[in-house]
GROMACS .gro file of N, CA and C in nm:
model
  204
    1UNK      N    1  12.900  -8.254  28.371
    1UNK     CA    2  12.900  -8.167  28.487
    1UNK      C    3  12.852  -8.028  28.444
    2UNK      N    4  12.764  -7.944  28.531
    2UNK     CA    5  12.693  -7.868  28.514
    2UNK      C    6  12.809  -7.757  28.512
    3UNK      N    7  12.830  -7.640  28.465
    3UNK     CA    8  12.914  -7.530  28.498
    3UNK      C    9  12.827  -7.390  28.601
    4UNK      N   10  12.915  -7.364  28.678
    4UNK     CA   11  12.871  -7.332  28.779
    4UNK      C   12  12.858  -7.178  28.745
    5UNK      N   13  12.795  -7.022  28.753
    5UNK     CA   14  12.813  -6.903  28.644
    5UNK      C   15  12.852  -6.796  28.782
    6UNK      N   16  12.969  -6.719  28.759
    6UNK     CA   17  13.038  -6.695  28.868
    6UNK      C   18  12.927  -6.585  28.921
    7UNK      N   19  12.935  -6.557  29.084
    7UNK     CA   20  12.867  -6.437  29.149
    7UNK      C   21  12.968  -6.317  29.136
    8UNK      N   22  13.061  -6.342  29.082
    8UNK     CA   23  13.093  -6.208  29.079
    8UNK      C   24  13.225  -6.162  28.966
    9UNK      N   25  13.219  -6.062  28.866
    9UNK     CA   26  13.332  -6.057  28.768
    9UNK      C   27  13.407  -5.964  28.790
   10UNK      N   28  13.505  -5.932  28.812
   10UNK     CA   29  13.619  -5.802  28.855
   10UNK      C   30  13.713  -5.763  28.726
   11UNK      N   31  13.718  -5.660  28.700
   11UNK     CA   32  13.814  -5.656  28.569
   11UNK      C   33  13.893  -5.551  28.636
   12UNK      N   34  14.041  -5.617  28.669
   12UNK     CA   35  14.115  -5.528  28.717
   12UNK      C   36  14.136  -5.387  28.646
   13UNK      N   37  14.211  -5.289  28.717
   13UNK     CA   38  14.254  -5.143  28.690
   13UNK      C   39  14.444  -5.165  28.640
   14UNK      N   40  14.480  -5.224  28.687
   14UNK     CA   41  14.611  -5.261  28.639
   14UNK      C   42  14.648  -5.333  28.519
   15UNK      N   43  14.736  -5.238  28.405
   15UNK     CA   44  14.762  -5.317  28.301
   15UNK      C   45  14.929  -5.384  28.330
   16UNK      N   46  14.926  -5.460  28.223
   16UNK     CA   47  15.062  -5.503  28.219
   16UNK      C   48  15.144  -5.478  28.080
   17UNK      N   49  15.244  -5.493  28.068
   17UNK     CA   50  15.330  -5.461  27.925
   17UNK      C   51  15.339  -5.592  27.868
   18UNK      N   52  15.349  -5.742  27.938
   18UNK     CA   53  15.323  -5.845  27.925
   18UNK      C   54  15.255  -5.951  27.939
   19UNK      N   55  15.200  -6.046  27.851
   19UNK     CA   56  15.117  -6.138  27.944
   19UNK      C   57  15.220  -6.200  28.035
   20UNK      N   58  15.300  -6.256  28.036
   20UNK     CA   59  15.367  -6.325  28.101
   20UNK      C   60  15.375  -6.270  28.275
   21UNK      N   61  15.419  -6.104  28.253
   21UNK     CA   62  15.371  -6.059  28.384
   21UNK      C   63  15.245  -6.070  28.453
   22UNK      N   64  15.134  -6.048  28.338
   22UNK     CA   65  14.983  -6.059  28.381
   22UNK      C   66  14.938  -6.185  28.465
   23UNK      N   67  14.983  -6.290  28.404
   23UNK     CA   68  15.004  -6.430  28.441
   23UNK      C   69  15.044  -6.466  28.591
   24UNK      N   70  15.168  -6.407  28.617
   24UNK     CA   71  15.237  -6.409  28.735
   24UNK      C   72  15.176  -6.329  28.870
   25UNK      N   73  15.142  -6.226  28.817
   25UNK     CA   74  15.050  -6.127  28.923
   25UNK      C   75  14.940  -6.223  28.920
   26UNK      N   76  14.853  -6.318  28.882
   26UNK     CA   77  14.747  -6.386  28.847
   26UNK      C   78  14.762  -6.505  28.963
   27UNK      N   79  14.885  -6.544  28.926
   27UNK     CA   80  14.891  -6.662  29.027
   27UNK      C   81  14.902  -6.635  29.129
   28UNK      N   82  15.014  -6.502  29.176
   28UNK     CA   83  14.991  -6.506  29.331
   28UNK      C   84  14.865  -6.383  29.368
   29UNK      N   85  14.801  -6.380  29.277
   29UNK     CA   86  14.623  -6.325  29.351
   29UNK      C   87  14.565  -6.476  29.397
   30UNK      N   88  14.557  -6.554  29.287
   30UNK     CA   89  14.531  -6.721  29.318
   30UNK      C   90  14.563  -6.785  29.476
   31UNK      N   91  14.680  -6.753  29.521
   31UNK     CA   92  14.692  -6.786  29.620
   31UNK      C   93  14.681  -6.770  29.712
   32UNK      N   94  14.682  -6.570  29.705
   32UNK     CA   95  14.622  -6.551  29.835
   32UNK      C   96  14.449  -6.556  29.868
   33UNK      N   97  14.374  -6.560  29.752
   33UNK     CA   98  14.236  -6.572  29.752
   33UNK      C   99  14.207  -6.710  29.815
   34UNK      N  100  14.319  -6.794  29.729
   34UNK     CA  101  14.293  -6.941  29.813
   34UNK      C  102  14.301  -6.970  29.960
   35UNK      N  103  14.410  -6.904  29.975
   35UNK     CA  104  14.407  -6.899  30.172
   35UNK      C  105  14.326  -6.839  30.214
   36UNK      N  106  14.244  -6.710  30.185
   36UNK     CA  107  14.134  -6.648  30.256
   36UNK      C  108  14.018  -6.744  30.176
   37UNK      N  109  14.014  -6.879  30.146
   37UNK     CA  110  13.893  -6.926  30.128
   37UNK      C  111  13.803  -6.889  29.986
   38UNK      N  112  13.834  -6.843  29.897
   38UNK     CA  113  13.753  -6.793  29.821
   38UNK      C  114  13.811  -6.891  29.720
   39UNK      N  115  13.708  -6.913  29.646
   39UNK     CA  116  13.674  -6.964  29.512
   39UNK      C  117  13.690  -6.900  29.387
   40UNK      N  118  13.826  -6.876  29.311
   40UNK     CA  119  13.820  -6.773  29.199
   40UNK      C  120  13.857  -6.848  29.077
   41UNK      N  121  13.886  -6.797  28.987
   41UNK     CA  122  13.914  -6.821  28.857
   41UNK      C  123  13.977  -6.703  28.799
   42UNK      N  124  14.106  -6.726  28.731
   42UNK     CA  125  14.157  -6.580  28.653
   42UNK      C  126  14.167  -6.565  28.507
   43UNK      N  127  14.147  -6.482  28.452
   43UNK     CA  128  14.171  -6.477  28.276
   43UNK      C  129  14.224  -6.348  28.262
   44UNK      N  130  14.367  -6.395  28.150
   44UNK     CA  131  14.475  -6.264  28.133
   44UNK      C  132  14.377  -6.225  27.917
   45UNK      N  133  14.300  -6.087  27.977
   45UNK     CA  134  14.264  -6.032  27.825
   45UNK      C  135  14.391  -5.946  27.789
   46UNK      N  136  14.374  -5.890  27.650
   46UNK     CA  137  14.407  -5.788  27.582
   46UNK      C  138  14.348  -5.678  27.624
   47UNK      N  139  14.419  -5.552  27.601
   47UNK     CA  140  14.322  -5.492  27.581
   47UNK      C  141  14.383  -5.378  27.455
   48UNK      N  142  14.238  -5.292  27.396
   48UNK     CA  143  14.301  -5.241  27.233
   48UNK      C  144  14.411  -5.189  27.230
   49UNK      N  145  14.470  -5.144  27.335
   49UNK     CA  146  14.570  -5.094  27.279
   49UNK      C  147  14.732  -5.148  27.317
   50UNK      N  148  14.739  -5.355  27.343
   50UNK     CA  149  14.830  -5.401  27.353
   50UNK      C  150  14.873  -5.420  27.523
   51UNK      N  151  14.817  -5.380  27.619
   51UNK     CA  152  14.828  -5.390  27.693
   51UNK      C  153  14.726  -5.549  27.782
   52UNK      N  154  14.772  -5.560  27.904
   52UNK     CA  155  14.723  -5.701  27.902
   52UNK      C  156  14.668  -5.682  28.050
   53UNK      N  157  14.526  -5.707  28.092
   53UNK     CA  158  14.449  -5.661  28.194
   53UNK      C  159  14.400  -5.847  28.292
   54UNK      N  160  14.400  -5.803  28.353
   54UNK     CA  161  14.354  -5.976  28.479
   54UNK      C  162  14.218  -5.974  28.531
   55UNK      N  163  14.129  -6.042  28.470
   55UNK     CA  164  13.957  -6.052  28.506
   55UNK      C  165  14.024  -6.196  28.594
   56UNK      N  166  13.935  -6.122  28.688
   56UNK     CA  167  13.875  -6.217  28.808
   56UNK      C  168  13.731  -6.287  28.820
   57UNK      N  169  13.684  -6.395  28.825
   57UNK     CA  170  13.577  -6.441  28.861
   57UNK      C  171  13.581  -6.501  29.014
   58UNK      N  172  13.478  -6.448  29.074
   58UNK     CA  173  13.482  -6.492  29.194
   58UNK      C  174  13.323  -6.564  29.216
   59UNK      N  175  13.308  -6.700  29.293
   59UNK     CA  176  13.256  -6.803  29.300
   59UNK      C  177  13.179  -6.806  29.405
   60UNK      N  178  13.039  -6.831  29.443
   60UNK     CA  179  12.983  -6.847  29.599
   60UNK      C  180  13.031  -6.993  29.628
   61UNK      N  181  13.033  -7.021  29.758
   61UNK     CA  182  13.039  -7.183  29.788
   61UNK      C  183  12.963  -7.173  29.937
   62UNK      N  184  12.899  -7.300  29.969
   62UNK     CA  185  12.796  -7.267  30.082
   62UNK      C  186  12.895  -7.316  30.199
   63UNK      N  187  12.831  -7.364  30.308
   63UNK     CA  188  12.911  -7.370  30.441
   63UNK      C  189  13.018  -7.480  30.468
   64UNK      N  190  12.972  -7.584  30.326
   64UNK     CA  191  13.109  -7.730  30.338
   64UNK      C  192  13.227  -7.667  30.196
   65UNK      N  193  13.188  -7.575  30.133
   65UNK     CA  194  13.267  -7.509  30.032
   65UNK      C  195  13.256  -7.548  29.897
   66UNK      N  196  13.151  -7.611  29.883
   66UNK     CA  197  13.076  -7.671  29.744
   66UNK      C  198  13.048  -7.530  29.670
   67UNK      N  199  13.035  -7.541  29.542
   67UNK     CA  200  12.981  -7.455  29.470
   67UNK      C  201  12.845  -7.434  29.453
   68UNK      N  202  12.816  -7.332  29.486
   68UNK     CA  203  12.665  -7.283  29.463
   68UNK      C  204  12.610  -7.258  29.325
   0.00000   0.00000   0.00000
């Protein structure tokens, strides 16, 4: 299967003190993106100085919701 290369990358402004928090704020972005229809993907980075930041990838999908 082909991998699909996202339309769009977001690197949040909000750090966290934990991943575990990062994680949790992650899932319920997940869900509400999912009810407004959108196609995302999340990844909890580092960042240098121990703190832990939430990149978003966000996905086109055409009018049946396939990936573009």
């Amino acid at each position: 299967m082909v991998k699909k290369p996202p339309a769009m990358q977001l690197v949040g402004q909000t750090t966290f003190a934990t991943k575990g928090e990062a994680e949790r704020f992650a899932i319920t972005q997940r869900k509400k993106k999912a009810e407004q229809g959108y196609k995302t993907r999340y990844e909890v980075d580092m960042t240098m100085d121990g703190q832990f930041r939430v990149r978003e990838f966000i996905y086109m999908t055409d009018t049946k919701g396939r990936l573009v």
